[in-house]
PDB file of C-alpha atoms in Angstrom:
ATOM      1  CA  UNK A  58     -25.463   9.710  24.764  1.00 46.00           C
ATOM      2  CA  UNK A  59     -24.258   7.872  21.502  1.00 47.00           C
ATOM      3  CA  UNK A  60     -24.223   4.133  21.808  1.00 49.00           C
ATOM      4  CA  UNK A  61     -20.731   4.456  19.749  1.00 50.00           C
ATOM      5  CA  UNK A  62     -17.832   4.432  22.056  1.00 50.00           C
ATOM      6  CA  UNK A  63     -15.851   5.680  19.342  1.00 49.00           C
ATOM      7  CA  UNK A  64     -17.902   8.820  18.608  1.00 48.00           C
ATOM      8  CA  UNK A  65     -17.915   9.644  22.405  1.00 41.00           C
ATOM      9  CA  UNK A  66     -14.209   9.604  22.127  1.00 48.00           C
ATOM     10  CA  UNK A  67     -14.230  11.712  19.030  1.00 45.00           C
ATOM     11  CA  UNK A  68     -16.361  14.348  20.430  1.00 40.00           C
ATOM     12  CA  UNK A  69     -15.053  14.385  23.903  1.00 45.00           C
ATOM     13  CA  UNK A  70     -11.426  15.410  22.480  1.00 44.00           C
ATOM     14  CA  UNK A  71     -12.765  18.109  19.945  1.00 43.00           C
ATOM     15  CA  UNK A  72     -12.232  20.488  23.062  1.00 47.00           C
ATOM     16  CA  UNK A  73      -8.448  19.715  23.638  1.00 50.00           C
ATOM     17  CA  UNK A  74      -7.625  16.931  25.786  1.00 52.00           C
ATOM     18  CA  UNK A  75      -5.343  17.205  28.714  1.00 62.00           C
ATOM     19  CA  UNK A  76      -2.029  15.532  28.733  1.00 65.00           C
ATOM     20  CA  UNK A  77      -3.133  12.751  30.787  1.00 72.00           C
ATOM     21  CA  UNK A  78      -6.605  12.467  28.645  1.00 90.00           C
ATOM     22  CA  UNK A  79      -4.216  12.253  25.461  1.00 92.00           C
ATOM     23  CA  UNK A  80      -2.066   9.667  26.702  1.00 93.00           C
ATOM     24  CA  UNK A  81      -5.072   7.287  27.510  1.00 94.00           C
ATOM     25  CA  UNK A  82      -6.621   7.944  24.088  1.00 95.00           C
ATOM     26  CA  UNK A  83      -3.215   7.378  22.266  1.00 95.00           C
ATOM     27  CA  UNK A  84      -2.509   3.995  24.092  1.00 93.00           C
ATOM     28  CA  UNK A  85      -6.207   2.981  23.348  1.00 95.00           C
ATOM     29  CA  UNK A  86      -5.857   3.487  19.599  1.00 96.00           C
ATOM     30  CA  UNK A  87      -2.034   2.808  19.165  1.00 94.00           C
ATOM     31  CA  UNK A  88      -2.275  -0.647  17.994  1.00 91.00           C
ATOM     32  CA  UNK A  89      -4.806   0.483  15.327  1.00 95.00           C
ATOM     33  CA  UNK A  90      -2.524   3.537  14.604  1.00 95.00           C
ATOM     34  CA  UNK A  91       0.443   1.188  14.140  1.00 91.00           C
ATOM     35  CA  UNK A  92      -1.171  -1.314  11.795  1.00 90.00           C
ATOM     36  CA  UNK A  93      -2.479   1.694   9.593  1.00 95.00           C
ATOM     37  CA  UNK A  94       1.107   2.971   9.432  1.00 93.00           C
ATOM     38  CA  UNK A  95       2.440  -0.450   8.779  1.00 88.00           C
ATOM     39  CA  UNK A  96       0.083  -0.983   5.824  1.00 92.00           C
ATOM     40  CA  UNK A  97       1.676   2.239   4.639  1.00 94.00           C
ATOM     41  CA  UNK A  98       5.051   0.618   5.005  1.00 89.00           C
ATOM     42  CA  UNK A  99       3.618  -2.528   3.035  1.00 87.00           C
ATOM     43  CA  UNK A 100       2.247  -0.126   0.270  1.00 93.00           C
ATOM     44  CA  UNK A 101       5.743   1.451   0.168  1.00 93.00           C
ATOM     45  CA  UNK A 102       7.455  -2.049  -0.278  1.00 87.00           C
ATOM     46  CA  UNK A 103       4.705  -2.849  -3.126  1.00 87.00           C
ATOM     47  CA  UNK A 104       5.470   0.502  -4.654  1.00 93.00           C
ATOM     48  CA  UNK A 105       9.430  -0.134  -4.967  1.00 90.00           C
ATOM     49  CA  UNK A 106       8.794  -3.324  -6.468  1.00 86.00           C
ATOM     50  CA  UNK A 107       6.246  -1.689  -8.841  1.00 91.00           C
ATOM     51  CA  UNK A 108       8.753   0.568  -9.807  1.00 93.00           C
ATOM     52  CA  UNK A 109      11.223  -2.142 -10.729  1.00 89.00           C
ATOM     53  CA  UNK A 110       8.645  -3.945 -12.593  1.00 88.00           C
ATOM     54  CA  UNK A 111       7.695  -0.803 -14.630  1.00 93.00           C
ATOM     55  CA  UNK A 112      11.276  -0.040 -15.433  1.00 92.00           C
ATOM     56  CA  UNK A 113      11.748  -3.721 -16.465  1.00 89.00           C
ATOM     57  CA  UNK A 114       8.968  -3.604 -18.940  1.00 89.00           C
ATOM     58  CA  UNK A 115      10.263  -0.584 -20.347  1.00 92.00           C
ATOM     59  CA  UNK A 116      13.748  -2.000 -20.847  1.00 90.00           C
ATOM     60  CA  UNK A 117      12.073  -5.307 -22.475  1.00 87.00           C
ATOM     61  CA  UNK A 118      10.328  -2.938 -24.791  1.00 88.00           C
ATOM     62  CA  UNK A 119      13.599  -1.288 -26.025  1.00 87.00           C
ATOM     63  CA  UNK A 120      15.433  -4.568 -26.207  1.00 86.00           C
ATOM     64  CA  UNK A 121      12.699  -6.111 -28.169  1.00 82.00           C
ATOM     65  CA  UNK A 122      12.757  -3.144 -30.672  1.00 82.00           C
ATOM     66  CA  UNK A 123      16.205  -3.784 -31.434  1.00 81.00           C
ATOM     67  CA  UNK A 124      15.301  -7.676 -31.899  1.00 72.00           C
ATOM     68  CA  UNK A 125      17.339  -8.709 -28.798  1.00 65.00           C
ATOM     69  CA  UNK A 126      14.415 -10.671 -27.393  1.00 57.00           C
ATOM     70  CA  UNK A 127      12.293 -11.282 -30.460  1.00 50.00           C
ATOM     71  CA  UNK A 128      14.676 -13.698 -32.404  1.00 52.00           C
ATOM     72  CA  UNK A 129      15.649 -13.693 -36.106  1.00 50.00           C
ATOM     73  CA  UNK A 130      12.169 -14.661 -37.431  1.00 56.00           C
ATOM     74  CA  UNK A 131      10.564 -11.551 -36.043  1.00 61.00           C
ATOM     75  CA  UNK A 132       9.969  -8.543 -38.391  1.00 76.00           C
ATOM     76  CA  UNK A 133      10.261  -5.016 -37.761  1.00 80.00           C
ATOM     77  CA  UNK A 134       6.411  -4.607 -37.437  1.00 84.00           C
ATOM     78  CA  UNK A 135       6.093  -7.417 -34.883  1.00 84.00           C
ATOM     79  CA  UNK A 136       8.938  -6.135 -32.928  1.00 84.00           C
ATOM     80  CA  UNK A 137       7.352  -2.680 -32.704  1.00 88.00           C
ATOM     81  CA  UNK A 138       3.973  -3.889 -31.712  1.00 89.00           C
ATOM     82  CA  UNK A 139       5.820  -5.930 -29.049  1.00 87.00           C
ATOM     83  CA  UNK A 140       7.756  -2.945 -27.860  1.00 89.00           C
ATOM     84  CA  UNK A 141       4.770  -0.479 -27.992  1.00 92.00           C
ATOM     85  CA  UNK A 142       2.814  -3.326 -25.796  1.00 92.00           C
ATOM     86  CA  UNK A 143       5.756  -3.204 -23.111  1.00 91.00           C
ATOM     87  CA  UNK A 144       5.712   0.581 -23.054  1.00 94.00           C
ATOM     88  CA  UNK A 145       2.020   0.902 -22.434  1.00 95.00           C
ATOM     89  CA  UNK A 146       2.132  -1.897 -19.781  1.00 92.00           C
ATOM     90  CA  UNK A 147       4.981  -0.020 -18.323  1.00 94.00           C
ATOM     91  CA  UNK A 148       3.028   3.102 -18.027  1.00 96.00           C
ATOM     92  CA  UNK A 149      -0.135   1.165 -16.712  1.00 95.00           C
ATOM     93  CA  UNK A 150       2.193  -0.203 -13.948  1.00 94.00           C
ATOM     94  CA  UNK A 151       4.044   2.873 -13.119  1.00 96.00           C
ATOM     95  CA  UNK A 152       0.817   4.890 -12.961  1.00 96.00           C
ATOM     96  CA  UNK A 153      -0.515   2.287 -10.454  1.00 94.00           C
ATOM     97  CA  UNK A 154       2.632   2.440  -8.619  1.00 96.00           C
ATOM     98  CA  UNK A 155       2.577   6.185  -8.200  1.00 97.00           C
ATOM     99  CA  UNK A 156      -0.942   5.665  -6.865  1.00 97.00           C
ATOM    100  CA  UNK A 157       0.350   3.430  -4.253  1.00 96.00           C
ATOM    101  CA  UNK A 158       3.264   5.400  -3.162  1.00 97.00           C
ATOM    102  CA  UNK A 159       1.003   8.334  -2.858  1.00 98.00           C
ATOM    103  CA  UNK A 160      -1.424   6.477  -0.611  1.00 98.00           C
ATOM    104  CA  UNK A 161       1.486   4.812   1.344  1.00 98.00           C
ATOM    105  CA  UNK A 162       2.750   8.562   2.062  1.00 98.00           C
ATOM    106  CA  UNK A 163      -0.812   9.225   3.273  1.00 98.00           C
ATOM    107  CA  UNK A 164      -1.156   6.438   5.627  1.00 98.00           C
ATOM    108  CA  UNK A 165       2.281   6.826   7.199  1.00 96.00           C
ATOM    109  CA  UNK A 166       0.951  10.235   8.240  1.00 97.00           C
ATOM    110  CA  UNK A 167      -2.380   9.388   8.826  1.00 97.00           C
ATOM    111  CA  UNK A 168      -3.884  11.835   6.091  1.00 97.00           C
ATOM    112  CA  UNK A 169      -7.559  11.440   5.607  1.00 97.00           C
ATOM    113  CA  UNK A 170      -7.224  11.098   1.786  1.00 97.00           C
ATOM    114  CA  UNK A 171      -5.296   7.834   1.956  1.00 98.00           C
ATOM    115  CA  UNK A 172      -7.946   6.249   4.147  1.00 98.00           C
ATOM    116  CA  UNK A 173     -10.347   6.434   1.003  1.00 97.00           C
ATOM    117  CA  UNK A 174      -7.340   5.550  -1.472  1.00 97.00           C
ATOM    118  CA  UNK A 175      -6.422   2.440   0.629  1.00 98.00           C
ATOM    119  CA  UNK A 176      -9.845   1.302   0.656  1.00 97.00           C
ATOM    120  CA  UNK A 177     -10.182   1.285  -2.957  1.00 96.00           C
ATOM    121  CA  UNK A 178      -6.881  -0.387  -3.432  1.00 95.00           C
ATOM    122  CA  UNK A 179      -8.045  -3.097  -0.813  1.00 95.00           C
ATOM    123  CA  UNK A 180     -11.197  -3.395  -2.310  1.00 95.00           C
ATOM    124  CA  UNK A 181      -9.780  -4.341  -5.890  1.00 93.00           C
ATOM    125  CA  UNK A 182      -7.255  -6.424  -4.143  1.00 90.00           C
ATOM    126  CA  UNK A 183     -10.012  -8.649  -2.795  1.00 93.00           C
ATOM    127  CA  UNK A 184     -10.469  -9.973  -6.383  1.00 92.00           C
ATOM    128  CA  UNK A 185      -7.027 -11.745  -5.863  1.00 86.00           C
ATOM    129  CA  UNK A 186      -8.313 -14.874  -4.034  1.00 86.00           C
ATOM    130  CA  UNK A 187      -6.858 -15.881  -1.555  1.00 85.00           C
ATOM    131  CA  UNK A 188      -3.942 -13.719  -0.513  1.00 80.00           C
ATOM    132  CA  UNK A 189      -5.467 -10.514  -1.862  1.00 85.00           C
ATOM    133  CA  UNK A 190      -8.720 -11.370  -0.239  1.00 92.00           C
ATOM    134  CA  UNK A 191      -7.069 -11.827   3.125  1.00 90.00           C
ATOM    135  CA  UNK A 192      -4.648  -8.758   2.899  1.00 88.00           C
ATOM    136  CA  UNK A 193      -7.674  -6.657   1.339  1.00 93.00           C
ATOM    137  CA  UNK A 194     -10.298  -7.638   3.934  1.00 95.00           C
ATOM    138  CA  UNK A 195      -7.826  -6.869   6.811  1.00 94.00           C
ATOM    139  CA  UNK A 196      -7.023  -3.277   5.332  1.00 96.00           C
ATOM    140  CA  UNK A 197     -10.752  -2.572   4.686  1.00 97.00           C
ATOM    141  CA  UNK A 198     -11.276  -3.462   8.482  1.00 97.00           C
ATOM    142  CA  UNK A 199      -8.310  -1.231   9.390  1.00 97.00           C
ATOM    143  CA  UNK A 200      -9.811   1.789   7.194  1.00 98.00           C
ATOM    144  CA  UNK A 201     -13.633   1.503   7.562  1.00 97.00           C
ATOM    145  CA  UNK A 202     -13.885   0.415  11.288  1.00 97.00           C
ATOM    146  CA  UNK A 203     -14.769   2.987  14.033  1.00 97.00           C
ATOM    147  CA  UNK A 204     -11.245   2.968  15.230  1.00 97.00           C
ATOM    148  CA  UNK A 205      -9.956   3.712  11.585  1.00 97.00           C
ATOM    149  CA  UNK A 206     -12.296   6.448  11.317  1.00 97.00           C
ATOM    150  CA  UNK A 207     -11.097   8.002  14.547  1.00 97.00           C
ATOM    151  CA  UNK A 208      -7.424   7.507  13.941  1.00 97.00           C
ATOM    152  CA  UNK A 209      -7.597   9.704  10.775  1.00 98.00           C
ATOM    153  CA  UNK A 210      -9.716  12.338  12.424  1.00 97.00           C
ATOM    154  CA  UNK A 211      -8.229  15.857  13.152  1.00 96.00           C
ATOM    155  CA  UNK A 212      -9.222  14.963  16.950  1.00 96.00           C
ATOM    156  CA  UNK A 213      -6.566  11.958  17.072  1.00 96.00           C
ATOM    157  CA  UNK A 214      -4.016  14.111  15.336  1.00 95.00           C
ATOM    158  CA  UNK A 215      -4.145  16.649  18.030  1.00 95.00           C
ATOM    159  CA  UNK A 216      -3.788  13.736  20.439  1.00 96.00           C
ATOM    160  CA  UNK A 217      -0.455  12.606  18.623  1.00 95.00           C
ATOM    161  CA  UNK A 218       0.879  16.053  18.930  1.00 94.00           C
ATOM    162  CA  UNK A 219       0.694  15.896  22.607  1.00 94.00           C
ATOM    163  CA  UNK A 220       2.153  12.482  23.088  1.00 94.00           C
ATOM    164  CA  UNK A 221       5.187  12.302  20.883  1.00 91.00           C
ATOM    165  CA  UNK A 222       6.884  10.172  23.633  1.00 90.00           C
ATOM    166  CA  UNK A 223       4.526   7.275  22.906  1.00 89.00           C
ATOM    167  CA  UNK A 224       5.759   5.109  20.367  1.00 83.00           C
ATOM    168  CA  UNK A 225       4.292   2.099  18.406  1.00 76.00           C
ATOM    169  CA  UNK A 226       5.564  -1.386  17.165  1.00 67.00           C
ATOM    170  CA  UNK A 227       4.411  -2.869  13.904  1.00 63.00           C
ATOM    171  CA  UNK A 228       1.731  -5.618  14.745  1.00 65.00           C
ATOM    172  CA  UNK A 229       2.565  -9.328  14.184  1.00 74.00           C
ATOM    173  CA  UNK A 230      -0.038  -9.578  11.392  1.00 72.00           C
ATOM    174  CA  UNK A 231       1.370  -7.135   9.414  1.00 67.00           C
ATOM    175  CA  UNK A 232       4.901  -8.522   9.728  1.00 74.00           C
ATOM    176  CA  UNK A 233       3.515 -11.732   8.573  1.00 80.00           C
ATOM    177  CA  UNK A 234       1.807 -10.073   5.525  1.00 73.00           C
ATOM    178  CA  UNK A 235       4.913  -8.347   4.669  1.00 73.00           C
ATOM    179  CA  UNK A 236       6.845 -11.598   4.891  1.00 79.00           C
ATOM    180  CA  UNK A 237       4.263 -13.356   2.629  1.00 80.00           C
ATOM    181  CA  UNK A 238       4.336 -10.285   0.186  1.00 73.00           C
ATOM    182  CA  UNK A 239       8.164 -10.140  -0.212  1.00 77.00           C
ATOM    183  CA  UNK A 240       8.250 -13.814  -0.810  1.00 82.00           C
ATOM    184  CA  UNK A 241       5.463 -13.589  -3.851  1.00 77.00           C
ATOM    185  CA  UNK A 242       7.207 -10.545  -5.212  1.00 73.00           C
ATOM    186  CA  UNK A 243      10.732 -11.968  -5.246  1.00 77.00           C
ATOM    187  CA  UNK A 244       9.072 -15.131  -6.735  1.00 80.00           C
ATOM    188  CA  UNK A 245       7.664 -13.341  -9.521  1.00 74.00           C
ATOM    189  CA  UNK A 246      10.790 -11.240 -10.147  1.00 71.00           C
ATOM    190  CA  UNK A 247      12.934 -14.580 -10.348  1.00 75.00           C
ATOM    191  CA  UNK A 248      10.363 -15.911 -12.724  1.00 74.00           C
ATOM    192  CA  UNK A 249      10.458 -13.004 -14.796  1.00 68.00           C
ATOM    193  CA  UNK A 250      14.192 -13.095 -14.946  1.00 65.00           C
ATOM    194  CA  UNK A 251      14.507 -16.656 -15.743  1.00 68.00           C
ATOM    195  CA  UNK A 252      11.892 -16.206 -18.612  1.00 66.00           C
ATOM    196  CA  UNK A 253      14.102 -13.508 -19.967  1.00 58.00           C
ATOM    197  CA  UNK A 254      17.119 -15.495 -19.801  1.00 53.00           C
ATOM    198  CA  UNK A 255      15.557 -18.553 -21.396  1.00 55.00           C
ATOM    199  CA  UNK A 256      14.544 -16.481 -24.476  1.00 54.00           C
TER     200      UNK A 256
END
């Protein structure tokens, strides 16, 4: 018998669990499932603000091209360079946002590809000390732990299909992380608006 308790569960339910078995397995992994799906919600939220930022940079580029943000002293070449820089940055932000939204969609539906994508995003996020390190470390735990592997498996998907009456609630840790993220995103957006007004 394997020493890994999660591996036992995954092979046991390959043959098809009974409703009673499915309920016990679902409840055993429900907190982990809820946390994973909550990270998907968190990524959706980040994607929303990413879309706003991308559109904002795009707009700044167009306004700068007309001289609206560059002042009277800036020449046409300088305005063009600044505008193109903003457009390139907007494209970069919108591309990352698209990846994040695609990952969020998969996490909410426990798609296996999203486990890999979220791990990559979280790994990059580790560089953003201290907040990014904390969030990234937690996401990596959710994705790469034995429970995370089973939650994304076809066996667990079969368990979910047999237990639609069992609902989950977002974990308190994820709620705190969402609150922190909203605070910093709003703070950054407020700072960007003030910067534009002050020009």
